PDB file of C-alpha atoms in Angstrom:
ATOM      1  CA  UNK A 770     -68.373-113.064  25.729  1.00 62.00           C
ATOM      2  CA  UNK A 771     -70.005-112.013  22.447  1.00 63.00           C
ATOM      3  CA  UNK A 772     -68.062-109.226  22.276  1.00 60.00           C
ATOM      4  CA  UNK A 773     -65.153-110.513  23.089  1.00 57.00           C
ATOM      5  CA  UNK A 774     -65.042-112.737  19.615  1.00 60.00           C
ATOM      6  CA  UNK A 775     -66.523-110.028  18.104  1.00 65.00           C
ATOM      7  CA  UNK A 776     -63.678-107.638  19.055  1.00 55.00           C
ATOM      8  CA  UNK A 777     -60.722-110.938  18.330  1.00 56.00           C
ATOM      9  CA  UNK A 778     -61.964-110.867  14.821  1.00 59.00           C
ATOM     10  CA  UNK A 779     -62.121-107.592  14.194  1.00 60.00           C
ATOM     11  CA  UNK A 780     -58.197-107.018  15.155  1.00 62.00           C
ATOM     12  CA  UNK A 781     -57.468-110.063  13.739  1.00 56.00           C
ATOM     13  CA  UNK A 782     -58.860-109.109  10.835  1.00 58.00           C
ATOM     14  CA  UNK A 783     -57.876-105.591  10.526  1.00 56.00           C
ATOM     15  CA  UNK A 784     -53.847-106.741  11.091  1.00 58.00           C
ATOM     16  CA  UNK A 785     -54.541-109.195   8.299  1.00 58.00           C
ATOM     17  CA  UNK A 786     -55.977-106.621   5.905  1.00 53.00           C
ATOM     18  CA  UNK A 787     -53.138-103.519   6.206  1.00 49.00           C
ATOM     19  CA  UNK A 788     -50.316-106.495   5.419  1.00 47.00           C
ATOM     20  CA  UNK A 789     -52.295-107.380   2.527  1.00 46.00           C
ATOM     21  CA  UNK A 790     -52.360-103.681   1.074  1.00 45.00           C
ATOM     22  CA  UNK A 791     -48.484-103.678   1.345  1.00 46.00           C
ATOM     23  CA  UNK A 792     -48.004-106.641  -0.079  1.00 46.00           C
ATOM     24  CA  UNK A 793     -50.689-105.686  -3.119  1.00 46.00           C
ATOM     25  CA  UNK A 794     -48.150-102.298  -2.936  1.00 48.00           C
ATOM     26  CA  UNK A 795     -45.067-103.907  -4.128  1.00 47.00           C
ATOM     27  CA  UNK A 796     -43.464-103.180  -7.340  1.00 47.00           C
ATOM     28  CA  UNK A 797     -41.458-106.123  -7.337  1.00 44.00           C
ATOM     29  CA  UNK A 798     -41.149-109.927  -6.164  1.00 40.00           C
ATOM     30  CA  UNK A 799     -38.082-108.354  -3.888  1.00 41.00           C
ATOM     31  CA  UNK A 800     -38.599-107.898   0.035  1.00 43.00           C
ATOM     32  CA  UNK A 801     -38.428-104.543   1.311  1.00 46.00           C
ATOM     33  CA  UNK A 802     -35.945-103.390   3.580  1.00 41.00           C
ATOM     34  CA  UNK A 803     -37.487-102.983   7.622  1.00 45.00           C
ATOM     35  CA  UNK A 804     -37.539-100.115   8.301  1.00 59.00           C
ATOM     36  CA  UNK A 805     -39.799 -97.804  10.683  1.00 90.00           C
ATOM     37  CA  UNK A 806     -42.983 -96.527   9.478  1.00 91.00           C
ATOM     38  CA  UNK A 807     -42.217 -92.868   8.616  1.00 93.00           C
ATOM     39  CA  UNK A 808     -39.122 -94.497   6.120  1.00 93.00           C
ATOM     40  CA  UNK A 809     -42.142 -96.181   4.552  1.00 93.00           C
ATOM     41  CA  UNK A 810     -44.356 -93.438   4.167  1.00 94.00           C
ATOM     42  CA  UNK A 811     -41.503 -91.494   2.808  1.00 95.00           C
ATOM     43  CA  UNK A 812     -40.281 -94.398   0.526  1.00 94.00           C
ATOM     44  CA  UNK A 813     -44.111 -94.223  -0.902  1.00 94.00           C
ATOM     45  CA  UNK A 814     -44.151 -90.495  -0.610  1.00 94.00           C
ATOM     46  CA  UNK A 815     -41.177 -90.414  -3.339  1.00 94.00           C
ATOM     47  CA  UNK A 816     -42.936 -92.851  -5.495  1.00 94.00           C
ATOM     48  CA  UNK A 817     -46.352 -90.788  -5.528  1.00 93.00           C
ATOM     49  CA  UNK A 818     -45.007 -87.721  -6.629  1.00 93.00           C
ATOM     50  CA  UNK A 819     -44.614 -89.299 -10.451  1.00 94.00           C
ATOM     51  CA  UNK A 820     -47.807 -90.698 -10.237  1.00 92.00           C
ATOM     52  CA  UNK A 821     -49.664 -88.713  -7.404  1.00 92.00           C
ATOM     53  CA  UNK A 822     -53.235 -91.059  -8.132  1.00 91.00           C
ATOM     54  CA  UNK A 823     -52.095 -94.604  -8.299  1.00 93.00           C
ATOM     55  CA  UNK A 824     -54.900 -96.109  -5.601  1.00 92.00           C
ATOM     56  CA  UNK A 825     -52.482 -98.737  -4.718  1.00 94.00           C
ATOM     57  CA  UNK A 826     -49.582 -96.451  -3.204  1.00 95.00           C
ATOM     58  CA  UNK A 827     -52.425 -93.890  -1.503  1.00 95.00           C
ATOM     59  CA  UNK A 828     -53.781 -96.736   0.041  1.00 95.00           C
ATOM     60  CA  UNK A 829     -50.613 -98.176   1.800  1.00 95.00           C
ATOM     61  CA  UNK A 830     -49.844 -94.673   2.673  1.00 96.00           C
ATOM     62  CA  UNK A 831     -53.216 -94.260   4.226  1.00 96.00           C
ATOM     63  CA  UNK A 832     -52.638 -97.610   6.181  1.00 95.00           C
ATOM     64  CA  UNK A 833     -49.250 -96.463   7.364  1.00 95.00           C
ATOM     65  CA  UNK A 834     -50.713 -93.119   8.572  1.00 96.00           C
ATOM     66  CA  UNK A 835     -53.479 -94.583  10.507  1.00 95.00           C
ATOM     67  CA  UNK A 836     -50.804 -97.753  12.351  1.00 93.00           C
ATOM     68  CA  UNK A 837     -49.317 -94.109  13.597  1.00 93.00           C
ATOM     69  CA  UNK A 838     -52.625 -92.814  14.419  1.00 93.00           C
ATOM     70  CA  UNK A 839     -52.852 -89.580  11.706  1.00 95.00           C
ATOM     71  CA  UNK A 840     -56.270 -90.982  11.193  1.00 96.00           C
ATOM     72  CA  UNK A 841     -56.856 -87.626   9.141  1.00 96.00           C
ATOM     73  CA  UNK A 842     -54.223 -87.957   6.322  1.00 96.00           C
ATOM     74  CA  UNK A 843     -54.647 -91.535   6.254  1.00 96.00           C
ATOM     75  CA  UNK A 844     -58.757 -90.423   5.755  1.00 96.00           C
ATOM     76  CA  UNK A 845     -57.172 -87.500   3.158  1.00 96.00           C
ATOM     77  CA  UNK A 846     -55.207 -90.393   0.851  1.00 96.00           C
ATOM     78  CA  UNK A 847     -58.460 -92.221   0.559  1.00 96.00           C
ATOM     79  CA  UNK A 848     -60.450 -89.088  -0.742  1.00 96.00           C
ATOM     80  CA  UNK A 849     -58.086 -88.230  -2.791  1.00 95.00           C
ATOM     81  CA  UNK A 850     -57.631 -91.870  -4.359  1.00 95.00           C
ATOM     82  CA  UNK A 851     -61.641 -91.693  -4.486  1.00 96.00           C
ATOM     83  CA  UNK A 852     -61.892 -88.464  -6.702  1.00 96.00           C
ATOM     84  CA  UNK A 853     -59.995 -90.036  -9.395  1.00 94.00           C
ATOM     85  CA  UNK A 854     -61.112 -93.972  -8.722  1.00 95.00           C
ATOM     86  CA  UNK A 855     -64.524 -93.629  -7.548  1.00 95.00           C
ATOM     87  CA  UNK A 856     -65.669 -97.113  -8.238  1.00 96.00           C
ATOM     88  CA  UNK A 857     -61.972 -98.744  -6.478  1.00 95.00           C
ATOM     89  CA  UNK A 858     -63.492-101.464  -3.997  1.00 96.00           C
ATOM     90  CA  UNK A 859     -60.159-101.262  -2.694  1.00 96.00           C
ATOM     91  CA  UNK A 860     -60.046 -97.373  -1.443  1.00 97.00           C
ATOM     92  CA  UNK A 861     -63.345 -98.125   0.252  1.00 98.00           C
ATOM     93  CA  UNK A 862     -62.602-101.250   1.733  1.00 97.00           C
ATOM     94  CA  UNK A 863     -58.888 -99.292   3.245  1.00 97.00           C
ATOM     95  CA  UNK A 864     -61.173 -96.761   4.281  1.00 97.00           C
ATOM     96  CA  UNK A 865     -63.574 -99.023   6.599  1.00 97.00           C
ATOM     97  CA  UNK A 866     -60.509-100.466   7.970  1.00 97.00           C
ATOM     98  CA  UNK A 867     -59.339 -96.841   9.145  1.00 97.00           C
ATOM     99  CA  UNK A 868     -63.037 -96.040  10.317  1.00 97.00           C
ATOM    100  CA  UNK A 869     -63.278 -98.966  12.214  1.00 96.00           C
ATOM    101  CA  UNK A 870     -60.150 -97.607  13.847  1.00 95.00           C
ATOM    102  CA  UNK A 871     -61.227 -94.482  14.929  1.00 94.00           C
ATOM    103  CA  UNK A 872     -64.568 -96.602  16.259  1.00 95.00           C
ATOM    104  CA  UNK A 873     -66.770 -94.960  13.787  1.00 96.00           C
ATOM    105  CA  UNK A 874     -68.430 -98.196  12.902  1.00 96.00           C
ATOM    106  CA  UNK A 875     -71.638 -96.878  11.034  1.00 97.00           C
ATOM    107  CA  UNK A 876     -69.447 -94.595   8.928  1.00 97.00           C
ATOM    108  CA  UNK A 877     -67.650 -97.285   8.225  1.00 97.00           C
ATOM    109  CA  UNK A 878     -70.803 -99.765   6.882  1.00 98.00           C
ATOM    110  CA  UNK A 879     -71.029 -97.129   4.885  1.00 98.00           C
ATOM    111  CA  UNK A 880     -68.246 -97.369   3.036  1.00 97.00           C
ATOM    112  CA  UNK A 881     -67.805-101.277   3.249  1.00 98.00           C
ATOM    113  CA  UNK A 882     -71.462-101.073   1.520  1.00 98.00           C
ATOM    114  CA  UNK A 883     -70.011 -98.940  -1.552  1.00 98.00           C
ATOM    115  CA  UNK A 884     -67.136-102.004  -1.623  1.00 97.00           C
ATOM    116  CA  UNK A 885     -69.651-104.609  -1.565  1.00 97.00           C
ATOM    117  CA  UNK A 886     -71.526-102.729  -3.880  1.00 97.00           C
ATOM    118  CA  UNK A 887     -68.686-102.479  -6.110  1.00 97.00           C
ATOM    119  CA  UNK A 888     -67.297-106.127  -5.663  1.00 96.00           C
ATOM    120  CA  UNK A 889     -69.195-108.701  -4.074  1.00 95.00           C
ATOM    121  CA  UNK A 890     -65.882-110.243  -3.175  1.00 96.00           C
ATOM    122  CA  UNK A 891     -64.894-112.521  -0.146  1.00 96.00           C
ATOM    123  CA  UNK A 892     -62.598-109.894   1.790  1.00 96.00           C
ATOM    124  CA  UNK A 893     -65.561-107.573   1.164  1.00 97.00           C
ATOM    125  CA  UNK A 894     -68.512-109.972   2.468  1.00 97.00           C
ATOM    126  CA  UNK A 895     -66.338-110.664   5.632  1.00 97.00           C
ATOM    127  CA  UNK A 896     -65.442-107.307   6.661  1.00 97.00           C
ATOM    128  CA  UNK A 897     -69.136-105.665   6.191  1.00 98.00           C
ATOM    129  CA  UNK A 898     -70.066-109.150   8.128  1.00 97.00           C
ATOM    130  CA  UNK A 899     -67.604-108.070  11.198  1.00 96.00           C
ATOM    131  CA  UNK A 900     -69.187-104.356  11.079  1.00 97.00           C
ATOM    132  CA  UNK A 901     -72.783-105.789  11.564  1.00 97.00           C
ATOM    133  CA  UNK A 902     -72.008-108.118  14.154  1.00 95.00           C
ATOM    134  CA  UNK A 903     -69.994-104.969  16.081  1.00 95.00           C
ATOM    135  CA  UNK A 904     -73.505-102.548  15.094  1.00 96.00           C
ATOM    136  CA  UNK A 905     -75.056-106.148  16.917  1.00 95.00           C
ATOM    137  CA  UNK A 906     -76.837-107.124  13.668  1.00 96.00           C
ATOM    138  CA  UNK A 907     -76.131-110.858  13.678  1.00 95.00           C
ATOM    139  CA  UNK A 908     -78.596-111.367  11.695  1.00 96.00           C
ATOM    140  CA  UNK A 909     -76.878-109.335   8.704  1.00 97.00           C
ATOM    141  CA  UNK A 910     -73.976-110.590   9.519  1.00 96.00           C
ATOM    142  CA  UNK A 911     -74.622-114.531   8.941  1.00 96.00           C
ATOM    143  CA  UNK A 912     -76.362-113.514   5.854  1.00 96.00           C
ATOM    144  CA  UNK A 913     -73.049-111.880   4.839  1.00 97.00           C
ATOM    145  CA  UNK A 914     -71.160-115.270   5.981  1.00 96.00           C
ATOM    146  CA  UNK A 915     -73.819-117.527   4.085  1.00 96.00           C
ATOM    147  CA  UNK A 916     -73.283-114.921   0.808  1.00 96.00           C
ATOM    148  CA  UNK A 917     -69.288-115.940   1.346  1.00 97.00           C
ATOM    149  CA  UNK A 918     -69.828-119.807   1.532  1.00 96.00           C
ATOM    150  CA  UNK A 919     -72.012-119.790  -1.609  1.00 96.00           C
ATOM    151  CA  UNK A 920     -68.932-118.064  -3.416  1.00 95.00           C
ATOM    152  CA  UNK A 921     -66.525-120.306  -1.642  1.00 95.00           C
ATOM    153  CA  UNK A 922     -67.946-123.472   0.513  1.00 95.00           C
ATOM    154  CA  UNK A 923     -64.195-124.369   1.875  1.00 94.00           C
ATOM    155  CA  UNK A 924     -64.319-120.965   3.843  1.00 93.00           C
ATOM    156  CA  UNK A 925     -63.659-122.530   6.692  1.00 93.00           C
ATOM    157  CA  UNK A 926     -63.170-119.322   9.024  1.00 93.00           C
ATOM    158  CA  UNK A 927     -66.826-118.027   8.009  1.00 94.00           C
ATOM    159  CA  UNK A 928     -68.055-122.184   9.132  1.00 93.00           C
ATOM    160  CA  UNK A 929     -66.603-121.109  12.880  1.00 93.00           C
ATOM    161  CA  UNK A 930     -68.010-117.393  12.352  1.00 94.00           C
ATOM    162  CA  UNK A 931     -71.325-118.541  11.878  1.00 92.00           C
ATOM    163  CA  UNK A 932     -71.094-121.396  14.682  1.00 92.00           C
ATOM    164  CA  UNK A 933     -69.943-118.157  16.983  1.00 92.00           C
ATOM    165  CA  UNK A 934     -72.451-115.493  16.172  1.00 90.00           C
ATOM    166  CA  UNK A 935     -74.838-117.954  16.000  1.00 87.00           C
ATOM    167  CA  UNK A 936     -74.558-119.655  19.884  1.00 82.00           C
ATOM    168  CA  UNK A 937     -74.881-116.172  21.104  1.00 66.00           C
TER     169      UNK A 937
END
């Protein structure tokens, strides 16, 4: 049962966090057109070729490449955001979501540790608090959840996080 709420969260979470790089993505206060996911990476495609480092469009690209499962360009966008914005919480924090996709979860505390290290932000906190719990280091992961309700103490997810990881 553990795992089962550990495994909710973590696709919970990792739906919430690609529709928050698009939306960070957008140019303008205008919805985009649907479309399918190769018009998007081609729409974004277009835009990086005048500005082929801007960390913003690399990382919706790399989000849009790993929903179609090219885990390696997605992987490729990231280190290639990285070499020009090494100390972009963001690229790291798109990259754990992509390596907690291919189920590489300790390559992915890795880089949710260079995030955290880098911003010591609420998004960050909660995501490296889902990787412990799924490495089975509770323990970690409350402290991670207590580190988030001393930033913000109406976090009322992380209250019912706790209260799970910590009946099991």
């Amino acid at each position: 049962m553990k795992y089962f709420y550990i495994l909710l969260v973590m696709i919970v979470f990792l739906f919430s966090g690609r529709v928050g790089a698009q939306q960070v993505a957008m140019n303008n206060e205008k919805e985009r057109p649907s479309g399918n996911v190769y018009s998007e990476i081609d729409r974004v495609s277009s835009l990086l070729i005048s500005d082929p480092q801007n960390e913003k469009l690399l990382s919706e690209r790399s989000l849009m490449y790993a929903k179609i499962g090219e885990y390696e360009k997605a992987l490729s966008d990231i280190d290639q955001g990285l070499s020009s914005h090494p100390e972009s919480y963001r690229l790291y924090y798109t990259k754990t979501l992509i390596l907690l996709r291919r189920q590489h979860t300790k390559s992915a505390l890795e880089a949710i540790e260079k995030a955290v290290e880098l911003e010591a932000n609420e998004n960050n906190l909660y995501l490296r608090a889902t990787v412990y719990a799924s490495l089975g280091e509770t323990r970690e992961a409350i402290l991670d959840i207590n580190s988030i309700l001393a930033l913000n103490p109406r976090c009322d997810y992380c209250y019912l996080q706790k209260a799970l990881w910590c009946s099991d």
